[in-house]
Short mmCIF file of C-alpha atoms in Angstrom, two decimals:
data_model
loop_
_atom_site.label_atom_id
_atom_site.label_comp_id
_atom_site.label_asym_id
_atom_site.label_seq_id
_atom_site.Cartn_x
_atom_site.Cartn_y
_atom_site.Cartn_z
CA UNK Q 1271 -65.08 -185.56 -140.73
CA UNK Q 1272 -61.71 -185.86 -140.59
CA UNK Q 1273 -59.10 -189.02 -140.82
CA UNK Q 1274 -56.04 -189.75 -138.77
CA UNK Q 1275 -53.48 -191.96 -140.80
CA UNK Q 1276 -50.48 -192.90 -138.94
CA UNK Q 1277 -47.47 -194.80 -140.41
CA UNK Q 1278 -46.88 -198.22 -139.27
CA UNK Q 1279 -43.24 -197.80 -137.86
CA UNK Q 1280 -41.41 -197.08 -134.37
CA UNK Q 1281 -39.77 -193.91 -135.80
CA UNK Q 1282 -41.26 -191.48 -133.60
CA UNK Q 1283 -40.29 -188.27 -135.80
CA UNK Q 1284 -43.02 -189.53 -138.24
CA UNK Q 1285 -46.07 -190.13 -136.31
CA UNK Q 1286 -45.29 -186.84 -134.73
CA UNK Q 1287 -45.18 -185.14 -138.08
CA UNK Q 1288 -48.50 -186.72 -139.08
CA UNK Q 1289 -50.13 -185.94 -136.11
CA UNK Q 1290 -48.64 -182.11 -136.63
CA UNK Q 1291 -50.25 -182.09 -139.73
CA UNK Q 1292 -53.71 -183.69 -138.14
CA UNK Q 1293 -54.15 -181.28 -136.25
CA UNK Q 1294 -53.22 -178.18 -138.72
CA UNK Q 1295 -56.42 -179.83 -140.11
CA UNK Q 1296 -58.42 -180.19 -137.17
CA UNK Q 1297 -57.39 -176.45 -136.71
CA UNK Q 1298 -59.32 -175.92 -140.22
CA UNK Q 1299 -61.91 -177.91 -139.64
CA UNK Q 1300 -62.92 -176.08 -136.48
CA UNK Q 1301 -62.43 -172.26 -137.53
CA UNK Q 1302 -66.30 -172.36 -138.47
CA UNK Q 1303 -68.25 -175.10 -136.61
CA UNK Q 1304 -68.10 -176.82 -132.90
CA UNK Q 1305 -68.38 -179.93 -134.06
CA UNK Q 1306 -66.26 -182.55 -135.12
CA UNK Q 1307 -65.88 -186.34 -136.39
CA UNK Q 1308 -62.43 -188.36 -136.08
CA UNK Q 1309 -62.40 -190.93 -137.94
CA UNK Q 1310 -59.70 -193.70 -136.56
CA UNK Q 1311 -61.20 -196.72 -138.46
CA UNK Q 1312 -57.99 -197.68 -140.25
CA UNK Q 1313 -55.23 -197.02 -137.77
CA UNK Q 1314 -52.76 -199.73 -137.04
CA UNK Q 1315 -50.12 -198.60 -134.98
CA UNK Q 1316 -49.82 -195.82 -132.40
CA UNK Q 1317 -46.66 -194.78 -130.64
CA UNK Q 1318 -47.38 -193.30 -127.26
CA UNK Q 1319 -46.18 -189.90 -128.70
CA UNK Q 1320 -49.09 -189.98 -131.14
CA UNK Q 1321 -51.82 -190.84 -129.12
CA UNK Q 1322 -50.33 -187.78 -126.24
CA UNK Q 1323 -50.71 -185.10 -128.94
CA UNK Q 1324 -54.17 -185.76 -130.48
CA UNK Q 1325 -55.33 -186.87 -127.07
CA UNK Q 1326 -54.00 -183.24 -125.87
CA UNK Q 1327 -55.81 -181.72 -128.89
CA UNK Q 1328 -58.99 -183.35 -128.33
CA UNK Q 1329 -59.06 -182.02 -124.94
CA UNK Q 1330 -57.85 -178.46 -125.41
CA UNK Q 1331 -61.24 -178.32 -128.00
CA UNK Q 1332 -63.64 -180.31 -125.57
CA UNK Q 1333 -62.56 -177.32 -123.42
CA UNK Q 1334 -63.61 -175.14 -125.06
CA UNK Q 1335 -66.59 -176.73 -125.36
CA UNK Q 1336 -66.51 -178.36 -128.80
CA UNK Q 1337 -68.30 -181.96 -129.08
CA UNK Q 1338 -65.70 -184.84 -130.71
CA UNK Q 1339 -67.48 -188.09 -131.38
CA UNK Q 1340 -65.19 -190.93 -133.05
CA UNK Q 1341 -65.15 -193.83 -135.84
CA UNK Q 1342 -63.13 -196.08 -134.10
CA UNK Q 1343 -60.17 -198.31 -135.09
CA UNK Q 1344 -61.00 -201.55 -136.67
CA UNK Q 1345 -57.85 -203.58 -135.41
CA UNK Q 1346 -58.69 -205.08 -131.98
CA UNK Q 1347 -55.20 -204.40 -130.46
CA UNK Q 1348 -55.27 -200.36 -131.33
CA UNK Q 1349 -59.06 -200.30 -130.18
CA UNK Q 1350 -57.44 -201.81 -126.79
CA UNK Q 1351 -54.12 -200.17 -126.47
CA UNK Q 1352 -56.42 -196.74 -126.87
CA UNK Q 1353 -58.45 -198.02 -124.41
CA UNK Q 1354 -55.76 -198.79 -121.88
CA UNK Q 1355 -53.59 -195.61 -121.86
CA UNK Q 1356 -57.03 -193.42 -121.21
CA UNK Q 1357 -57.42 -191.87 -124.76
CA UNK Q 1358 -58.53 -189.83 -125.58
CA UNK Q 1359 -59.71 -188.48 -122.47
CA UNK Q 1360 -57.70 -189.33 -119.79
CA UNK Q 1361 -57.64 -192.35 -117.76
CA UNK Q 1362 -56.68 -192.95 -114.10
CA UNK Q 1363 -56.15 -196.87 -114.02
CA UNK Q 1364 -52.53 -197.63 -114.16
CA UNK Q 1365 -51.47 -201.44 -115.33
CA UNK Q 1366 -47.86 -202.62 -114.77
CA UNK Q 1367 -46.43 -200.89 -117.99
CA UNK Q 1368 -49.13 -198.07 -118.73
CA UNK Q 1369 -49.30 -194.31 -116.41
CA UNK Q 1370 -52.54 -193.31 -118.88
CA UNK Q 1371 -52.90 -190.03 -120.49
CA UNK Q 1372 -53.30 -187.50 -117.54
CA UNK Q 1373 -55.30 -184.11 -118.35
CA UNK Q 1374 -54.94 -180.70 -116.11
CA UNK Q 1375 -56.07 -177.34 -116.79
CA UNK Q 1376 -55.45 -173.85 -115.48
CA UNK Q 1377 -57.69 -172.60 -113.24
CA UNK Q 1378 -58.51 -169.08 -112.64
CA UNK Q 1379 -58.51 -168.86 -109.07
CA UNK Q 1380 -54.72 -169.55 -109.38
CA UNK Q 1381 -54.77 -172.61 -107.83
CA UNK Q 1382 -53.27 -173.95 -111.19
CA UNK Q 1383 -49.72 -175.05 -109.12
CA UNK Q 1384 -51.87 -177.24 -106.50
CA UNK Q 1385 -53.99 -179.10 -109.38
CA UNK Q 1386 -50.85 -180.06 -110.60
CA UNK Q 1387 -49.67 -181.05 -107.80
CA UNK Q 1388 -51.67 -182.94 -107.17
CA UNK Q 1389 -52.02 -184.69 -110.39
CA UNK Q 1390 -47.70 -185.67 -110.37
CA UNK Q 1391 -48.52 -186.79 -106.85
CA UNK Q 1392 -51.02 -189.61 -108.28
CA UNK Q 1393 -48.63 -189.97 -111.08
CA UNK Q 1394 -45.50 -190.77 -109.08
CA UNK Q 1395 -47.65 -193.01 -107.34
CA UNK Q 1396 -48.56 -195.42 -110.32
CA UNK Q 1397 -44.95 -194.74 -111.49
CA UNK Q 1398 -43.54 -196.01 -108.13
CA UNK Q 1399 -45.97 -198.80 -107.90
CA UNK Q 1400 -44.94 -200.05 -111.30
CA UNK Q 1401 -41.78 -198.45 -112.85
CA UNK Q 1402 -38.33 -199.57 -112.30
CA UNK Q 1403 -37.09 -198.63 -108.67
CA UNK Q 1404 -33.62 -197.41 -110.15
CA UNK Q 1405 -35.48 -195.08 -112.39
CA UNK Q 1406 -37.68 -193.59 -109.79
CA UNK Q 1407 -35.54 -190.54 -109.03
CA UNK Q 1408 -34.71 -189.38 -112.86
CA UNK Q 1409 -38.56 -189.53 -113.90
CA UNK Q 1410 -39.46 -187.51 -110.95
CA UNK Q 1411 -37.26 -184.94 -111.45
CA UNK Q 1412 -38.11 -185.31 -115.07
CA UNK Q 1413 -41.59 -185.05 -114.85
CA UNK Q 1414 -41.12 -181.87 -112.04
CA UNK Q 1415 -39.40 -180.05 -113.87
CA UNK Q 1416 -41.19 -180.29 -117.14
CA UNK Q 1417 -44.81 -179.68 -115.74
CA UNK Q 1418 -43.18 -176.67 -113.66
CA UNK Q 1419 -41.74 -175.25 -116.57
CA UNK Q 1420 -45.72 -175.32 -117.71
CA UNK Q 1421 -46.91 -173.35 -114.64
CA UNK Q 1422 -44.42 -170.73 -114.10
CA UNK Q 1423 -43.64 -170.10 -118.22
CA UNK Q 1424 -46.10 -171.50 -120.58
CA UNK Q 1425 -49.15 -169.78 -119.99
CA UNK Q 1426 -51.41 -172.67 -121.24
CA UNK Q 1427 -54.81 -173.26 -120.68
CA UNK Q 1428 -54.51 -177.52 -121.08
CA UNK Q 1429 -51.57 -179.58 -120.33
CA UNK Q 1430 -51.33 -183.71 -120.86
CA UNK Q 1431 -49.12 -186.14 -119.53
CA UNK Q 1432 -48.60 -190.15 -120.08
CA UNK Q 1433 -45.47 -192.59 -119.26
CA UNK Q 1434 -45.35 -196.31 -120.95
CA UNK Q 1435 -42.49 -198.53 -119.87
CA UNK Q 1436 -41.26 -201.66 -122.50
CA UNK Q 1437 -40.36 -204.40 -120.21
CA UNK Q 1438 -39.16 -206.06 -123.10
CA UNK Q 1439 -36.91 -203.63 -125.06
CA UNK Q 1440 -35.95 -202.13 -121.43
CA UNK Q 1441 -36.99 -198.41 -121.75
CA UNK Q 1442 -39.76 -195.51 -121.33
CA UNK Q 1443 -41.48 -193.54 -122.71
CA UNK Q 1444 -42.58 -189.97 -121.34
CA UNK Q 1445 -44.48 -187.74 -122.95
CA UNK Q 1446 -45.50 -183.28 -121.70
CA UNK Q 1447 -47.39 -181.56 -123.66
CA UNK Q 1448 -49.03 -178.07 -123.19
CA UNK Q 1449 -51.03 -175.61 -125.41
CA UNK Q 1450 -48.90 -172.30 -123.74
CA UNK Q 1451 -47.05 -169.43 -125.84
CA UNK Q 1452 -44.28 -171.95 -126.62
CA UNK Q 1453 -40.53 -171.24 -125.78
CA UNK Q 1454 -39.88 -168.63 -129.05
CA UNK Q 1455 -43.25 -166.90 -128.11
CA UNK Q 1456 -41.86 -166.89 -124.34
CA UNK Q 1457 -38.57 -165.51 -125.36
CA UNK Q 1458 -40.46 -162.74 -127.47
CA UNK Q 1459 -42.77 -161.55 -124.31
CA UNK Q 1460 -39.84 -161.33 -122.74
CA UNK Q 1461 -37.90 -159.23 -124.80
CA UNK Q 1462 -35.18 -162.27 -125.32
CA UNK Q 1463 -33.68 -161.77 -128.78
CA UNK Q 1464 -33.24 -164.94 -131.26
CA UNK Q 1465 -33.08 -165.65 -134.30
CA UNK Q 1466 -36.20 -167.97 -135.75
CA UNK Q 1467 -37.56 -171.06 -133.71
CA UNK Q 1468 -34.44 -173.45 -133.82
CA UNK Q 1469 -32.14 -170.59 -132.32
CA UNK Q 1470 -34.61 -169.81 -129.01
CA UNK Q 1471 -34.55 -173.98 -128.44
CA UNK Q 1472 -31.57 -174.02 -128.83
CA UNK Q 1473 -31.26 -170.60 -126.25
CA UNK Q 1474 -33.46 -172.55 -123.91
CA UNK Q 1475 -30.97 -175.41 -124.04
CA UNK Q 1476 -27.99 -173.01 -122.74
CA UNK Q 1477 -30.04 -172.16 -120.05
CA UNK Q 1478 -30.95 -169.09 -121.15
CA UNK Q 1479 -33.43 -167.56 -118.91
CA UNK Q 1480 -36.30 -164.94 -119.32
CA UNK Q 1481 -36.63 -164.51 -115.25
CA UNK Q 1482 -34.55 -161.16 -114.97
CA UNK Q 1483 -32.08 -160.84 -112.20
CA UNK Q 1484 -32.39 -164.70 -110.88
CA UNK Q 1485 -28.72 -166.06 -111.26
CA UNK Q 1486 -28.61 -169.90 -111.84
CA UNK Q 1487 -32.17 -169.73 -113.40
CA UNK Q 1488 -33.30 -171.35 -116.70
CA UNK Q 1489 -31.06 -174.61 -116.14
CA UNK Q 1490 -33.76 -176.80 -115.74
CA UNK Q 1491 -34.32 -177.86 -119.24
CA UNK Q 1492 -30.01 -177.90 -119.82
CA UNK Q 1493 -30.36 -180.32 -117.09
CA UNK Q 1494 -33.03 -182.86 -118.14
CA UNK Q 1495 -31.60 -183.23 -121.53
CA UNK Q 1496 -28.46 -184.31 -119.92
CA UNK Q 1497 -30.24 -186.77 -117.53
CA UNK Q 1498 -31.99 -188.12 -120.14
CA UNK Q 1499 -29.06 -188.33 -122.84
CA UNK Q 1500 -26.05 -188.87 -120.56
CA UNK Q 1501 -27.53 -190.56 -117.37
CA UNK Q 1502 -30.64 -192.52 -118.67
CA UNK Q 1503 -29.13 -192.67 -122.47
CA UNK Q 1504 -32.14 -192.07 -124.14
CA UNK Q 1505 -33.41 -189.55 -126.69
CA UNK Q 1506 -35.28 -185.75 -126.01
CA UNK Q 1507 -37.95 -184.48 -128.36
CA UNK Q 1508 -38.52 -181.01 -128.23
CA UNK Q 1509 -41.23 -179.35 -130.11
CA UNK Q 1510 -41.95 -175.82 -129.84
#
């Protein structure tokens, strides 16, 4: 059994850092068993962020056929905000601030592109049922891009998506996350030189492309970090 402890705070940085570490030690505590207890008892606070990434985690292993049972949170209001954004399996009932936790995985057949697909399609649909209109077009592209990026490069096996929107503080969240090669271990298949981890994100950012010969490739990510810092004025997380 394992515990999740997650500072109480807004700072996303740290809950992402905790949950990095979490899973190093779910990592661990797999290597020699398929089973596995999470024990959530004591959390009180979870930024979207947070519950994306163990949600993810928990899939990618149920996947792969390992059986996760819980202790679950003690406060009422984490127990239900859990409950309403789908973790930590995936949910598909919107409410007017919540697009819940959205699983997809690869499939063989390589019909991966059309599951996807598919799933944006029901996501745009909760999105433009209950998101800002004037916001519609930026998280589409947003959200297109990213999860193409995760067919055509990443090479995972599970991706995860989620959206929450703060009526209130007047902003959203959105949250991609994938269990590929990552963008150094892309760079390196590809024969892309760079320095250490920091200097192929940073490559990536340029628009540095590992698709040989295809002029005005790789901008996709140069672009989204603009939309999102210049035309939306938000912030872009990037772990890799």
């Amino acid at each position: 059994m394992i515990e999740l402890m997650l500072t109480s705070c807004d700072n996303p940085e740290i809950q992402i850092d905790e949950c990095l570490d979490f899973i190093n030690k779910i990592d661990e505590n797999c290597e020699n068993k398929n089973e596995l207890i999470i024990d959530i008892k004591n959390l009180k606070w979870v930024l979207p962020c947070a519950a994306l990434l163990i949600s993810h985690k928990i899939n990618e292993l149920v996947n792969k056929g390992y059986k996760i049972s819980f202790i679950e949170p003690t406060d009422e209001n984490v127990r239900a905000y859990l409950s309403t954004v789908g973790f930590p399996f995936g949910g598909k009932r919107a409410q007017s601030t919540y697009m819940p936790i959205h699983h997809f995985v690869r499939k063989e057949d390589n019909h991966t592109a059309k599951k996807i697909e598919t799933e944006m399609k029901e996501i745009f649909d909760i999105i433009r049922k209950y998101f800002p209109s004037k916001l519609h077009d930026g998280i589409f592209y947003l959200l297109a891009e990213l999860t193409d990026n995760i067919d055509q490069h990443s090479e995972f096996t599970v991706g995860s998506i989620m959206a929450q929107f703060y009526k209130n503080k007047g902003f959203i969240d959105l949250g991609v996350v994938d269990n590929g090669i990552t963008i150094p271990g892309r760079y390196e298949k590809s024969k892309v030189e760079f320095e250490n981890d920091c200097d192929a994100l940073k490559k990536a950012l340029r628009g540095i492309s590992t698709k040989e010969g295809e002029i005005g490739r790789g901008k996709g990510l140069e672009t989204s970090k603009r939309l999102i810092q210049q035309g939306l004025e938000g912030e872009l997380y990037i772990l890799s």
